[in-house]
Amino acid sequence: VVGITGASGSIYGFRLIEKLANGEVRIGVVATRAGMRVSDEELGEGRLGELKKFPNVSFWENDDFEAPFMSGSNAPEAVIVAPCSMGTLSAIAHGSSGNLLERVADVALKERKRLILMVRETPLNLIHLENMVKAARAGAEMLPAMPAFYHRPASIDDMVNFVVGKTLSLLGVEHRLFKEWKGRTD
Ligand SMILES: Cc1cc2nc3c(=O)[nH]c(=O)nc-3n(C[C@H](O)[C@H](O)[C@H](O)COP(=O)(O)O)c2cc1C
């Protein structure tokens, strides 16, 4: 399951789904209301909906409490929230499970499945930091949306691909989105 929240960086979720959709895996997408608003702003109106063209991608309403992966007996292998707002991080860290995305993250933690949170905010206050520690202690993996520069990105696409590539690497999915740093060769 890939969740898209109202943090800046909808492109990360979009690109991640595109890359995963080229494989054999089934992907459920849950976008929050704010996630859809920010995505319309950043990617263009309705762009997220383009992902429906992939036969293995299904979209779920965030208030749909009858989605199959809502229950521990049908837990997904991995839940990735990309990007993850501080609001959704807080809800996950506190187990409030007030919508489908928060609930499926909760299910991932309780069923010991992967939960990767691509958090994005700057600067971070103490509450944000403590919520990250809380979620990490419960088993979530923090993958902040932090592009690097050692691979000399020439475009925004290169920077997006770096962060999405890191996510795929963490999931054990092969990719060629950026060249790994091999140390100095001279
Ligand atoms: C253009 C825009 C950019 C935003 N960027 C961030 C961000 O980077 N991180 C964050 O935590 N919230 C950000 N927000 C605020 C969240 O969208 C807001 O807190 C929202 O309630 C989060 O709800 P959600 O977690 O249900 O998606 C942004 C809002 C807007 C309109």
Coordinates of C-alpha atoms and ligand atoms in Angstrom, one line a residue:
V1 CA 0.0 0.0 0.0
V2 CA 1.3 3.4 -0.9
G3 CA -0.1 6.4 1.1
I4 CA 0.1 9.9 -0.2
T5 CA -0.5 12.7 2.4
G6 CA -0.5 16.5 2.3
A7 CA 3.2 16.9 2.8
S8 CA 5.1 18.6 0.0
G9 CA 6.5 16.0 -2.5
S10 CA 3.6 14.2 -4.1
I11 CA 6.0 13.5 -6.9
Y12 CA 7.8 11.0 -4.7
G13 CA 4.6 8.9 -4.2
F14 CA 3.7 9.2 -7.8
R15 CA 7.1 8.1 -9.1
L16 CA 7.3 5.3 -6.5
I17 CA 3.9 3.9 -7.6
E18 CA 5.0 4.2 -11.3
K19 CA 8.1 2.2 -10.6
L20 CA 6.4 -0.5 -8.5
A21 CA 3.6 -0.8 -11.0
N22 CA 6.0 -2.0 -13.6
G23 CA 6.7 -5.1 -11.5
E24 CA 4.4 -8.0 -10.5
V25 CA 3.2 -6.5 -7.2
R26 CA -0.3 -5.4 -6.5
I27 CA -0.5 -1.8 -5.2
G28 CA -3.3 -0.2 -3.2
V29 CA -3.1 3.6 -3.2
V30 CA -4.7 5.7 -0.4
A31 CA -4.4 9.5 -0.7
T32 CA -5.6 11.8 2.1
R33 CA -7.8 14.8 1.3
A34 CA -4.8 17.1 1.9
G35 CA -2.7 14.7 -0.2
M36 CA -5.0 15.1 -3.2
R37 CA -5.0 18.9 -2.7
V38 CA -1.2 19.2 -2.6
S39 CA -0.9 16.8 -5.5
D40 CA -3.2 18.9 -7.7
E41 CA -1.1 21.9 -6.7
E42 CA 2.3 20.3 -7.3
L43 CA 1.7 17.8 -10.1
G44 CA -1.3 19.3 -11.8
E45 CA -5.0 18.8 -11.4
G46 CA -6.0 15.1 -11.4
R47 CA -2.5 13.8 -12.3
L48 CA -2.6 11.3 -9.5
G49 CA -5.5 9.6 -11.3
E50 CA -3.2 8.8 -14.2
L51 CA -1.9 6.0 -12.1
K52 CA -5.2 4.2 -12.6
K53 CA -4.0 3.1 -16.0
F54 CA -1.8 0.4 -14.4
P55 CA -3.9 -2.8 -14.0
N56 CA -2.2 -3.7 -10.7
V57 CA -2.9 -0.3 -9.1
S58 CA -6.1 0.2 -7.2
F59 CA -7.2 3.4 -5.5
W60 CA -9.0 3.4 -2.1
E61 CA -11.0 6.2 -0.4
N62 CA -9.4 7.2 2.9
D63 CA -12.7 6.7 4.7
D64 CA -13.3 3.2 3.2
F65 CA -13.1 1.1 6.3
E66 CA -14.1 -2.0 4.3
A67 CA -10.9 -2.1 2.2
P68 CA -9.4 -5.6 2.4
F69 CA -6.0 -4.5 3.9
M70 CA -7.8 -2.8 6.7
S71 CA -7.7 -5.9 8.7
G72 CA -4.7 -7.8 10.3
S73 CA -5.8 -11.0 8.6
N74 CA -5.1 -9.4 5.2
A75 CA -2.1 -7.2 6.0
P76 CA -0.1 -5.9 3.1
E77 CA 3.6 -6.9 2.9
A78 CA 4.6 -3.2 3.1
V79 CA 3.0 0.2 3.7
I80 CA 5.0 3.2 2.4
V81 CA 3.7 6.7 3.2
A82 CA 5.3 9.0 0.5
P83 CA 5.3 11.8 1.4
C84 CA 4.3 11.6 5.0
S85 CA 3.0 14.7 6.7
M86 CA 3.7 15.5 10.4
G87 CA 0.0 15.2 10.9
T88 CA -0.2 11.6 9.6
L89 CA 3.1 10.8 11.4
S90 CA 1.5 11.9 14.7
A91 CA -1.6 9.8 14.1
I92 CA 0.6 6.7 13.3
A93 CA 2.9 7.3 16.3
H94 CA -0.2 7.5 18.6
G95 CA -2.1 4.7 17.0
S96 CA -5.2 6.7 16.4
S97 CA -6.2 4.9 13.2
G98 CA -8.8 7.5 12.3
N99 CA -8.8 6.8 8.6
L100 CA -7.8 4.0 6.2
L101 CA -4.2 5.2 5.8
E102 CA -3.6 5.5 9.5
R103 CA -5.3 2.2 10.1
V104 CA -3.3 0.3 7.5
A105 CA -0.1 1.8 9.0
D106 CA -1.3 0.5 12.4
V107 CA -2.0 -2.9 10.9
A108 CA 1.5 -3.0 9.4
L109 CA 3.1 -2.3 12.8
K110 CA 0.9 -4.8 14.7
E111 CA 1.4 -7.6 12.1
R112 CA 5.2 -6.9 11.9
K113 CA 5.1 -5.9 8.2
R114 CA 7.2 -3.1 6.7
L115 CA 6.1 0.5 7.4
I116 CA 8.3 3.1 5.7
L117 CA 7.5 6.7 6.4
M118 CA 8.9 9.2 3.9
V119 CA 8.6 12.1 6.3
R120 CA 8.9 15.7 5.1
E121 CA 8.9 18.9 7.0
T122 CA 11.5 21.6 7.8
P123 CA 12.4 22.8 10.3
L124 CA 11.4 20.0 12.7
N125 CA 10.0 20.8 16.1
L126 CA 10.5 18.6 19.1
I127 CA 7.0 17.0 18.7
H128 CA 7.9 15.9 15.1
L129 CA 11.2 14.5 16.3
E130 CA 9.6 12.7 19.3
N131 CA 6.8 11.3 17.0
M132 CA 9.5 9.9 14.7
V133 CA 11.2 8.2 17.6
K134 CA 7.9 6.8 18.8
A135 CA 7.0 5.4 15.4
A136 CA 10.5 4.0 14.9
R137 CA 10.4 2.3 18.3
A138 CA 7.2 0.6 17.2
G139 CA 8.9 -0.7 14.1
A140 CA 8.4 2.0 11.4
E141 CA 11.4 2.9 9.2
M142 CA 12.1 6.6 8.7
L143 CA 13.1 7.6 5.2
P144 CA 13.2 11.4 5.1
A145 CA 12.7 13.0 1.7
M146 CA 16.3 14.2 1.6
P147 CA 17.9 14.2 -1.8
A148 CA 21.7 13.9 -1.8
F149 CA 24.1 15.7 -4.1
Y150 CA 27.1 13.3 -4.4
H151 CA 25.7 11.8 -7.6
R152 CA 25.6 15.3 -9.1
P153 CA 21.9 15.6 -9.9
A154 CA 21.3 17.6 -13.0
S155 CA 17.6 18.0 -12.7
I156 CA 14.7 17.8 -10.2
D157 CA 13.9 14.4 -11.7
D158 CA 17.4 13.2 -10.7
M159 CA 16.7 14.4 -7.1
V160 CA 13.3 12.7 -7.0
N161 CA 14.8 9.5 -8.4
F162 CA 17.4 9.4 -5.7
V163 CA 14.8 9.5 -2.9
V164 CA 12.5 7.0 -4.7
G165 CA 15.6 4.8 -5.4
K166 CA 16.5 4.8 -1.7
T167 CA 12.9 3.6 -0.9
L168 CA 13.1 0.8 -3.5
S169 CA 16.5 -0.3 -2.2
L170 CA 15.0 -0.4 1.3
L171 CA 12.3 -2.7 0.0
G172 CA 14.8 -4.9 -1.8
V173 CA 13.5 -3.9 -5.3
E174 CA 16.2 -3.5 -7.9
H175 CA 16.4 -0.3 -9.8
R176 CA 18.6 2.0 -11.8
L177 CA 17.4 5.3 -10.5
F178 CA 20.8 6.5 -9.4
K179 CA 24.3 5.3 -9.2
E180 CA 25.4 4.0 -5.8
W181 CA 28.4 5.8 -4.3
K182 CA 31.4 3.5 -4.6
G183 CA 34.0 5.7 -2.9
R184 CA 36.8 7.5 -4.7
T185 CA 38.3 5.8 -7.7
D186 CA 41.3 8.1 -8.4
Ligands
LIG1 C1 1.3 23.3 -0.4 C2 1.3 22.6 0.9 C3 2.5 22.0 1.3 C4 2.6 21.4 2.6 N1 3.7 20.8 2.9 C5 3.8 20.1 4.1 C6 5.0 19.4 4.5 O1 6.0 19.4 3.7 N2 5.0 18.7 5.6 C7 3.9 18.6 6.4 O2 3.9 18.0 7.5 N3 2.7 19.3 6.1 C8 2.7 20.0 5.0 N4 1.5 20.7 4.7 C9 0.4 20.7 5.6 C10 -0.4 19.4 5.5 O3 -1.0 19.3 4.2 C11 -1.6 19.5 6.6 O4 -1.0 19.5 7.9 C12 -2.6 18.4 6.4 O5 -3.6 18.6 7.5 C13 -2.0 17.0 6.5 O6 -3.0 16.1 6.5 P1 -2.8 14.6 6.1 O7 -1.7 14.1 7.0 O8 -4.2 14.0 6.3 O9 -2.5 14.5 4.6 C14 1.4 21.4 3.4 C15 0.3 22.0 3.0 C16 0.2 22.6 1.8 C17 -1.1 23.2 1.3

